[in-house]
Coordinates of C-alpha atoms in Angstrom, one line a residue:
Chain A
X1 CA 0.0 0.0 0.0
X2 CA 3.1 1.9 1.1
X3 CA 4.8 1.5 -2.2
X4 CA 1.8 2.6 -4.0
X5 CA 1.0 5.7 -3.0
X6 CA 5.1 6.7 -3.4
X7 CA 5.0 5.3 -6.6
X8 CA 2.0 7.3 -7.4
X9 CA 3.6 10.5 -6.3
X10 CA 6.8 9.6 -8.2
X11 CA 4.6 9.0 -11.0
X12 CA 2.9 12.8 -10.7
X13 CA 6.5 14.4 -10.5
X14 CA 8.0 12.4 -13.5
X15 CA 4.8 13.4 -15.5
X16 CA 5.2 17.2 -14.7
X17 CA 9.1 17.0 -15.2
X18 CA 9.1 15.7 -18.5
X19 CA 6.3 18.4 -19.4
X20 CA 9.2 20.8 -18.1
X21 CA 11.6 19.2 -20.7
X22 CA 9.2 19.3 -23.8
X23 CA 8.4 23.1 -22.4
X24 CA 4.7 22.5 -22.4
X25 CA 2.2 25.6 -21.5
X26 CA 3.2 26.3 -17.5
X27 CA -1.2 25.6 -16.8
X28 CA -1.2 22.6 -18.6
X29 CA 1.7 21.1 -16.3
X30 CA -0.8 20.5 -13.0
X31 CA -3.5 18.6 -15.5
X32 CA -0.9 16.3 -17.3
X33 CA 0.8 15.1 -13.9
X34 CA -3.1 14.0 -12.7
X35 CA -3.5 12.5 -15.9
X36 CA -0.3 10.6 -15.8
X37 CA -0.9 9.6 -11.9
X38 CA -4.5 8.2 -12.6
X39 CA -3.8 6.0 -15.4
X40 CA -0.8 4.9 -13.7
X41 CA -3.0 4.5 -10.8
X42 CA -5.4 2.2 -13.3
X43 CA -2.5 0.1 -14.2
X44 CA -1.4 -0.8 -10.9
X45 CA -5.1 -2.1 -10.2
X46 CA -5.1 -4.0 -12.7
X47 CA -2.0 -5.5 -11.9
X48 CA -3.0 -6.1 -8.4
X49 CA -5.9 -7.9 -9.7
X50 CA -4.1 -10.6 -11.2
X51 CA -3.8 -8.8 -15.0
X52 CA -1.0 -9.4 -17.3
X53 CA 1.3 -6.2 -18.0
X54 CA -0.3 -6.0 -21.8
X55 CA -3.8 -5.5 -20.6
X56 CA -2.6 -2.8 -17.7
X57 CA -0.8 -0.6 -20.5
X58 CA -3.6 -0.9 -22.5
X59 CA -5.9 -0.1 -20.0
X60 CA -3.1 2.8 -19.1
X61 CA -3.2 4.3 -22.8
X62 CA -6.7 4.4 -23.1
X63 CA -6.8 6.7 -20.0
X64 CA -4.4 8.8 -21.4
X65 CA -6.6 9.1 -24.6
X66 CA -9.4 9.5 -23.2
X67 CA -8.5 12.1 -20.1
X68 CA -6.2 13.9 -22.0
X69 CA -8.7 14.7 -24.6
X70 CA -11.3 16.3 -22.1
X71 CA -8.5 17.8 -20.4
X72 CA -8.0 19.6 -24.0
X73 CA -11.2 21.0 -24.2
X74 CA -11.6 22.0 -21.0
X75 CA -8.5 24.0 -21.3
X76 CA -8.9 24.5 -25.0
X77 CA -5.5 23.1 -25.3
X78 CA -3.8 21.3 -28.1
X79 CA -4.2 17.5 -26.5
X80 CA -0.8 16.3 -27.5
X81 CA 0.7 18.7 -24.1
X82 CA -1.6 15.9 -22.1
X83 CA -0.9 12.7 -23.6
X84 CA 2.8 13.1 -24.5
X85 CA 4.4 13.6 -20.7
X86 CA 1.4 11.2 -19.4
X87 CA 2.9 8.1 -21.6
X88 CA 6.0 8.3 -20.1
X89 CA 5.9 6.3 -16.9
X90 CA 4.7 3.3 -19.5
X91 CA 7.9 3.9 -21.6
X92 CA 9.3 -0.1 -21.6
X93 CA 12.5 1.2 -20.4
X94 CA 13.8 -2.1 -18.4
X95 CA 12.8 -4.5 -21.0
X96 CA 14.2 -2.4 -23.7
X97 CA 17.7 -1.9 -21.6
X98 CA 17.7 -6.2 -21.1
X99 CA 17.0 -6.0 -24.5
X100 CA 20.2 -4.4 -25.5
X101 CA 22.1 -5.7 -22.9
X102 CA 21.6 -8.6 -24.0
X103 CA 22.1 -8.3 -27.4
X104 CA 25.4 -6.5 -26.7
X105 CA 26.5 -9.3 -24.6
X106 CA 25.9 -11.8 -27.0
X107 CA 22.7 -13.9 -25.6
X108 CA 20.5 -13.5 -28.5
X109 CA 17.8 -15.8 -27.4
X110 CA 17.2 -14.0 -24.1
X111 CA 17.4 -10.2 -25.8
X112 CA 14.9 -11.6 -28.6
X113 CA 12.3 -12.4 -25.6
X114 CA 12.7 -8.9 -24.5
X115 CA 12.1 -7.5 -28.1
X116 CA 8.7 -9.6 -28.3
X117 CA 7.4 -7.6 -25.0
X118 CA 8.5 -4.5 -25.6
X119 CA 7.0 -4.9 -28.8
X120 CA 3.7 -6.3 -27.2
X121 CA 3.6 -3.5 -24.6
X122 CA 4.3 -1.1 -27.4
X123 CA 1.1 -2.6 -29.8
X124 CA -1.0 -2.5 -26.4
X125 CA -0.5 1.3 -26.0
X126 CA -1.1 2.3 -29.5
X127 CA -4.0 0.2 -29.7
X128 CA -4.7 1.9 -26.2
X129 CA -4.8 4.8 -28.0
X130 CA -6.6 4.0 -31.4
X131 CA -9.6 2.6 -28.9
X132 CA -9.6 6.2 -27.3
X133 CA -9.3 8.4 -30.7
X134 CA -13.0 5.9 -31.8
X135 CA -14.5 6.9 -27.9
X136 CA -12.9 10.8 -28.4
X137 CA -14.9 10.3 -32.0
X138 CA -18.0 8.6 -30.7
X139 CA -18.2 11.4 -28.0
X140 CA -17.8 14.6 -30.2
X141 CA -20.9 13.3 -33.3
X142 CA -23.3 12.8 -30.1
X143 CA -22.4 15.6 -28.4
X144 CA -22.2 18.3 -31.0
X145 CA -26.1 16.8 -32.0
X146 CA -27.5 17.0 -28.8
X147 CA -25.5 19.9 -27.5
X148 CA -26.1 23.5 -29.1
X149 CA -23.3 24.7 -27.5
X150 CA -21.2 22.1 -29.0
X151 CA -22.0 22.6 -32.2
X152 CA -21.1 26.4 -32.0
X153 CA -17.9 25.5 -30.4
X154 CA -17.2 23.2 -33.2
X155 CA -17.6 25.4 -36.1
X156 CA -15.4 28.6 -34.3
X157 CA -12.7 26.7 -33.0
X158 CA -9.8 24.9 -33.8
X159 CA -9.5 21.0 -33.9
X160 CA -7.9 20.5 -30.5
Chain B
X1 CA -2.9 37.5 -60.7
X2 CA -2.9 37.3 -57.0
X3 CA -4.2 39.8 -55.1
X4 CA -2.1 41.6 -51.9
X5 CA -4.7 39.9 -49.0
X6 CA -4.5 36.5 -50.7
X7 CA -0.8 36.7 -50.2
X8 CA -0.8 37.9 -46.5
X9 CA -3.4 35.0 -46.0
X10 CA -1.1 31.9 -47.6
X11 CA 2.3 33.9 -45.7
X12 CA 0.5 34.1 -42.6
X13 CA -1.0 30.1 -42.8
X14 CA 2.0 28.9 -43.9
X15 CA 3.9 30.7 -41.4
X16 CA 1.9 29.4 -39.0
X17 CA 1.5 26.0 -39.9
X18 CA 5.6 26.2 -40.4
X19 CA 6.1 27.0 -36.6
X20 CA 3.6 24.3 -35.9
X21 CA 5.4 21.8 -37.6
X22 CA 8.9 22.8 -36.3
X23 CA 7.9 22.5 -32.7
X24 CA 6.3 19.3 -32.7
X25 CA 3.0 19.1 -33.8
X26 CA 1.0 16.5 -35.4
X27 CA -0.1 16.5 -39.0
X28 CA -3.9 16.7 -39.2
X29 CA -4.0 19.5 -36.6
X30 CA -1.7 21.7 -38.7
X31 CA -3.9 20.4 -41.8
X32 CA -6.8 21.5 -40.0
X33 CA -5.2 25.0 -39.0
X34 CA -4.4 26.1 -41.7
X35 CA -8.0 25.2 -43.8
X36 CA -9.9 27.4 -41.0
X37 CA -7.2 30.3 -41.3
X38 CA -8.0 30.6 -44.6
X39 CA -11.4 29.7 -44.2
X40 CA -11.8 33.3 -41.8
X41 CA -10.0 35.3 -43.6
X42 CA -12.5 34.8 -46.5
X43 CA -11.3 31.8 -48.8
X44 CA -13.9 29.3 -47.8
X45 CA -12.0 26.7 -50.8
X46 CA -8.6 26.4 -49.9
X47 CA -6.1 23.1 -50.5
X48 CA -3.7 22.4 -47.9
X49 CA -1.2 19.6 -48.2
X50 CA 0.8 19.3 -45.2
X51 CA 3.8 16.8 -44.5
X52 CA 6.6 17.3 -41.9
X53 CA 9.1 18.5 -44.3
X54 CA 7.1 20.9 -46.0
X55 CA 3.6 22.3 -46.3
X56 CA 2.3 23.4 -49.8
X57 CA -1.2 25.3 -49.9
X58 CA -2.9 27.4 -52.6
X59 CA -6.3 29.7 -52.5
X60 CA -8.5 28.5 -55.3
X61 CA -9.6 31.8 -56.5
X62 CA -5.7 32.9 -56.4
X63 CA -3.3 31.9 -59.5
X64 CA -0.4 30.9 -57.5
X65 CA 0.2 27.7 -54.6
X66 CA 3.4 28.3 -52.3
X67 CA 5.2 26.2 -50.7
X68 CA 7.3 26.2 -47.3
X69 CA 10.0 24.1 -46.7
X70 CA 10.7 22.9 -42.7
X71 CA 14.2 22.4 -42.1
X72 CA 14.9 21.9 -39.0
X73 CA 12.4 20.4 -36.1
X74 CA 13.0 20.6 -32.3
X75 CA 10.0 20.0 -29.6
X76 CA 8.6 22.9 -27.9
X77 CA 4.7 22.5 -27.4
X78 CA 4.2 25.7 -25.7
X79 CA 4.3 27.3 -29.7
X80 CA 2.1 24.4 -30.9
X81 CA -0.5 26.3 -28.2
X82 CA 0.0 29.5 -28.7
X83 CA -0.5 29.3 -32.8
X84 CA -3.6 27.4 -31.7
X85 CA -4.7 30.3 -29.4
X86 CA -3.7 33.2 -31.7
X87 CA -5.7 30.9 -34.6
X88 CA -8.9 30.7 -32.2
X89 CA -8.4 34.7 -31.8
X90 CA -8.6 35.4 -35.3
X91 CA -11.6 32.7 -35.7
X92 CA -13.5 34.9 -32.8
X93 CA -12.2 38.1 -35.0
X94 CA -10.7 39.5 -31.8
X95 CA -7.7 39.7 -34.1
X96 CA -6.8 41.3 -37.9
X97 CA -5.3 39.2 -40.5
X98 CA -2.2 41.8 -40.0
X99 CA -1.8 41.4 -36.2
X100 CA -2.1 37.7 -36.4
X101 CA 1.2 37.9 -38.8
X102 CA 2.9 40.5 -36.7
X103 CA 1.9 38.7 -33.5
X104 CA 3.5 34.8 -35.3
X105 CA 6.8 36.8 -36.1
X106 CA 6.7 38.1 -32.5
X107 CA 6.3 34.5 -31.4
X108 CA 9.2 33.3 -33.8
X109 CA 11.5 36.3 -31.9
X110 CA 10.7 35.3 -28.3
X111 CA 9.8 32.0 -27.6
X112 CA 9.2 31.5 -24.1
X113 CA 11.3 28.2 -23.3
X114 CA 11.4 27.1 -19.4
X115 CA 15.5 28.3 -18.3
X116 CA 17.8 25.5 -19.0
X117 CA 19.1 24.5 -15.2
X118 CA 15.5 24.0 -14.9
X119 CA 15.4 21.5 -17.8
X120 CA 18.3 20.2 -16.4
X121 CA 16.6 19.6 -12.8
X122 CA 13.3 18.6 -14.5
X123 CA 15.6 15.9 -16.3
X124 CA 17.2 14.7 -13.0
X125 CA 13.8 14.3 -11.2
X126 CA 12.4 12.6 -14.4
X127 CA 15.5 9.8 -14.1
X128 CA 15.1 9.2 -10.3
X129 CA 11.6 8.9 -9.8
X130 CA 11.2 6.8 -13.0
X131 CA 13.9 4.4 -11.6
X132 CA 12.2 3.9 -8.2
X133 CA 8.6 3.1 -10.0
X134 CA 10.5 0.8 -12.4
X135 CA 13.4 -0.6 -10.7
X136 CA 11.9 0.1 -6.5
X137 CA 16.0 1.0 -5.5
X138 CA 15.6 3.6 -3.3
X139 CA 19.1 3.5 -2.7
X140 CA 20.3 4.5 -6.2
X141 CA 18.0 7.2 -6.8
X142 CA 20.5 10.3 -5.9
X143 CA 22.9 9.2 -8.5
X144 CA 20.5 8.2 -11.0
X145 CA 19.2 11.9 -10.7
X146 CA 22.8 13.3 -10.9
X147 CA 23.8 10.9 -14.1
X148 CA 20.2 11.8 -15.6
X149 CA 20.9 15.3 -15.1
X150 CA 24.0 15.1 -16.4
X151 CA 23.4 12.6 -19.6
X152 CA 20.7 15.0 -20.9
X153 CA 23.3 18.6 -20.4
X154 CA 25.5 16.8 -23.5
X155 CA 22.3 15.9 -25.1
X156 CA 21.4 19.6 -24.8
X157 CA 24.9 20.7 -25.1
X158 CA 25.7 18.7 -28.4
X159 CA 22.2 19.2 -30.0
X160 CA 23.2 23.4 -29.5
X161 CA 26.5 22.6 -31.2
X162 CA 25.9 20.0 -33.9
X163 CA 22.4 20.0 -34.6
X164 CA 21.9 16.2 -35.2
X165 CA 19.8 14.9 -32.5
X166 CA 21.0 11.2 -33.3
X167 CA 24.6 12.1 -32.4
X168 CA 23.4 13.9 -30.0
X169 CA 21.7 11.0 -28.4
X170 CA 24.3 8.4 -28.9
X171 CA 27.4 10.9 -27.0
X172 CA 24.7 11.2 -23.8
X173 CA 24.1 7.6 -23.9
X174 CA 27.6 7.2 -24.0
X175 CA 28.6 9.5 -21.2
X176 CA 25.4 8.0 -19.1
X177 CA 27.1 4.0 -19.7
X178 CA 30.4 5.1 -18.3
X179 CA 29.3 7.2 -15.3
X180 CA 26.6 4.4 -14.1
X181 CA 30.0 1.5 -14.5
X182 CA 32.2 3.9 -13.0
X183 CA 29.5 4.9 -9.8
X184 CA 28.8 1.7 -9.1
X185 CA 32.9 0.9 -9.1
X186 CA 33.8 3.5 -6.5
X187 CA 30.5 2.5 -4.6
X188 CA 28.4 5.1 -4.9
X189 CA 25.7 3.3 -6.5
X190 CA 24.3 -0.7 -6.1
X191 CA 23.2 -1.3 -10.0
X192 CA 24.4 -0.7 -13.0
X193 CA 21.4 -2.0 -14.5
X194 CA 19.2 0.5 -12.5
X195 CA 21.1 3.7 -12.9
X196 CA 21.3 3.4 -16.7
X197 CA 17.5 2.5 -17.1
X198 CA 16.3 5.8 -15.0
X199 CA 19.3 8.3 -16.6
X200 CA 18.3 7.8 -20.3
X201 CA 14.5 8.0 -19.5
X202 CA 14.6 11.9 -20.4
X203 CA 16.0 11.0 -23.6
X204 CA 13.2 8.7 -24.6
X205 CA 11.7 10.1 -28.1
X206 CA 8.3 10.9 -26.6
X207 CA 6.5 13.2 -29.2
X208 CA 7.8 11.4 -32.1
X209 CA 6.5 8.1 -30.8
X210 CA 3.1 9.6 -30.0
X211 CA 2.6 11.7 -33.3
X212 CA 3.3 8.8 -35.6
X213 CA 0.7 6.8 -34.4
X214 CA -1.9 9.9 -34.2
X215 CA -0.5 10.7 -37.5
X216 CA -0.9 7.3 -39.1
X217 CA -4.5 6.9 -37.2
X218 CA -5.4 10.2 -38.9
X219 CA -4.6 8.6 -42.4
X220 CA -1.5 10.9 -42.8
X221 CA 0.8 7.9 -43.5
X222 CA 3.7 9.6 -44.9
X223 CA 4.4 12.1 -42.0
X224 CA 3.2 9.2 -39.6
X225 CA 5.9 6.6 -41.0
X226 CA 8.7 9.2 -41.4
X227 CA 7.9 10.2 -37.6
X228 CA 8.2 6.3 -36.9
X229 CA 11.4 6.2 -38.7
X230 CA 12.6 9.3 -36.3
X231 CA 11.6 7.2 -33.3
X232 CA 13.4 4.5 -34.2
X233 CA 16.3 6.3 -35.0
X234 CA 16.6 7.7 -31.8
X235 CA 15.6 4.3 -29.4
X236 CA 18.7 2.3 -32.1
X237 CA 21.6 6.1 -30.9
X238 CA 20.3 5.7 -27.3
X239 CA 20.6 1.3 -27.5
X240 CA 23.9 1.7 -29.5
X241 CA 25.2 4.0 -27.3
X242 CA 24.8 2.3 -24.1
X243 CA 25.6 -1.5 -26.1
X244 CA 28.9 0.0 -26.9
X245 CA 29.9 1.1 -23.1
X246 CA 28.8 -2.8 -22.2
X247 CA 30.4 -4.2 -24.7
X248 CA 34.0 -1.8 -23.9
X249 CA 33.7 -2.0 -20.2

């Protein structure tokens, strides 16, 4: 429980640090670290419950798709300052260093086994995010036809 | 012949869509941009063909189609948002067509980056938190932050100097290898392993990775695959990097 909640707060900090380093608006900062804690949050549930690390970044990108979207029109922000510093805590970084380690040391057998998950973590956060660009979709046709306000706001503004 | 505000409309969108581009935006929302620029400043038929090395873009009722060709490309996406603002100020018409040009060459002139020991902190904090959620060694996590702040000062350092981001990548992956071997040989840190894994996260290729799948979702497959490509190119200068100092040491 312990470990959680400190990784959860490690999570927060790493999101708003590496919205420093890609100099993202200073009031979009607060909004990507939540984002990035809660679907990390997501993905530990999962885990806890007994789910395979595929399914929990899967689960983890289509938070980010889906928060960081109404994040950008609530702040009428461009939505890639939300999702980009969100992903990173699901960066395969230890898989892809045994990877290369291993490669470099000459086990090819054991570095190929790391290639196959960071490539299957890398296909569950893209399809993460495809299934969250359809609900983004799904969202904006049925609001902007039941909302009148919507579908002023579409034809002004910008595609966010 | 073209007339003088057709001109100031296609310099001002491609402008725009130019400093888009260059600081790390995705394809369709500069597509998108650029259609409703010229869509409010009167030219309701406009094509737009936008790929991250160039834009091209022609008023129908004009003669001529210009093009602007995007050099170089670095990632700062507090100018992606405030094109996007100025653009929604000129669709409200709290903005001229004029100001909104002299306001994107203001924009070019100042851009307001977060200071660079900042970066550099930001950088550190990103390596040592990552490596606890990771890698859970506590004990490593003050050098990790040092060698992550340090790895991504050549990163900057180089990218200033050279302007090849690959090279750029490959020297800091370098410099993060030997520090993490030699740390861990005067006993200052536990694990190798660890240290390296947090230090290079800052270097991890995070909007290319992101805008070429948004791009290739959006159906803009060339800009999506050559933003793939980028990716890649970086992860292979970052894994080469740090397979070299393994390999050596």
């Amino acid at each position: 429980m312990l470990t959680l909640i400190i990784d959860l707060v490690l999570t927060y900090i790493s999101t708003v640090a590496f919205g420093i380093i890609l100099n993202i608006p200073r009031r979009a900062l607060n909004t990507s670290g939540w984002i990035g804690l809660l679907s990390f949050l997501a993905y530990k549930l999962y885990l806890m419950a007994g789910g395979g690390i595929v399914g929990g970044n899967f689960l983890g990108a289509l938070l980010i798709g889906i928060l960081s979207m109404q994040a950008a029109r609530w702040l009428k922000m461009p939505v890639i300052n939300f999702n980009i510093p969100s992903l990173v805590p699901f960066v395969p970084g230890g898989q892809a260093y045994q990877m290369v380690k291993n490669f470099a040391l000459g086990n090819s057998g054991v570095a190929l086994q790391y290639l196959l998950e960071v490539a299957e973590i890398a296909g569950a956060i893209a399809f993460g995010f495809l299934l969250a660009e359809l609900v983004n979709r799904l969202q904006a046709r049925i609001m902007v036809r039941f909302s009148s306000k919507w579908r002023h706001e579409r034809h002004r503004n910008p595609k966010l | 012949m073209a007339s003088d505000r057709g001109q100031l409309v296609l310099k001002t969108a491609l402008q725009a869509g130019r400093i888009m581009i260059q600081n790390g935006s995705e394809v369709a929302r500069v597509d998108d941009t650029l259609t409703r620029i010229a869509q409010n400043a009167g030219y309701p038929d406009s094509k737009v063909y936008v790929t991250i090395t160039g834009i091209m873009m022609a008023l129908s009722s004009e003669g001529n189609a210009q093009v602007e060709p995007i050099k170089n490309r670095t990632i700062d996406l507090e100018m992606v948002t405030r094109v996007n603002d100025l653009s929604r100020k000129f669709a409200a018409q709290d903005i001229t067509l004029t100001e909104f040009n002299d306001d994107l060459d203001d924009l070019e002139a100042h851009p307001n980056a977060f200071p660079v020991w900042l970066q550099l902190v930001a950088a550190g904090f990103v390596s040592a938190t990552l490596e606890i959620v990771f890698r859970g060694n506590y004990h490593d996590a003050l050098v990790t932050f040092l060698i992550g702040m340090l790895g991504y000062a050549v990163f900057f350092g180089v990218n200033r100097l050279a302007r090849v981001r690959f090279l750029s990548e490959f020297l800091a992956a370098i410099v993060i290898g030997v520090l993490a071997i030699e740390t861990v040989k005067w006993g200052w840190g536990n694990s190798t392993d660890d240290i390296i894994v947090g230090s290079v996260m800052p270097l991890v290729p995070g909007v290319p990775l992101t805008n070429a799948v948004r791009d290739i979702l959006s159906g803009d497959l060339v800009s999506g695959i050559a933003r793939g490509m980028e990716a890649v190119m970086s992860a292979v200068a970052i894994g080469s990097g740090i397979a070299v100092i393994l390999q050596l040491m």
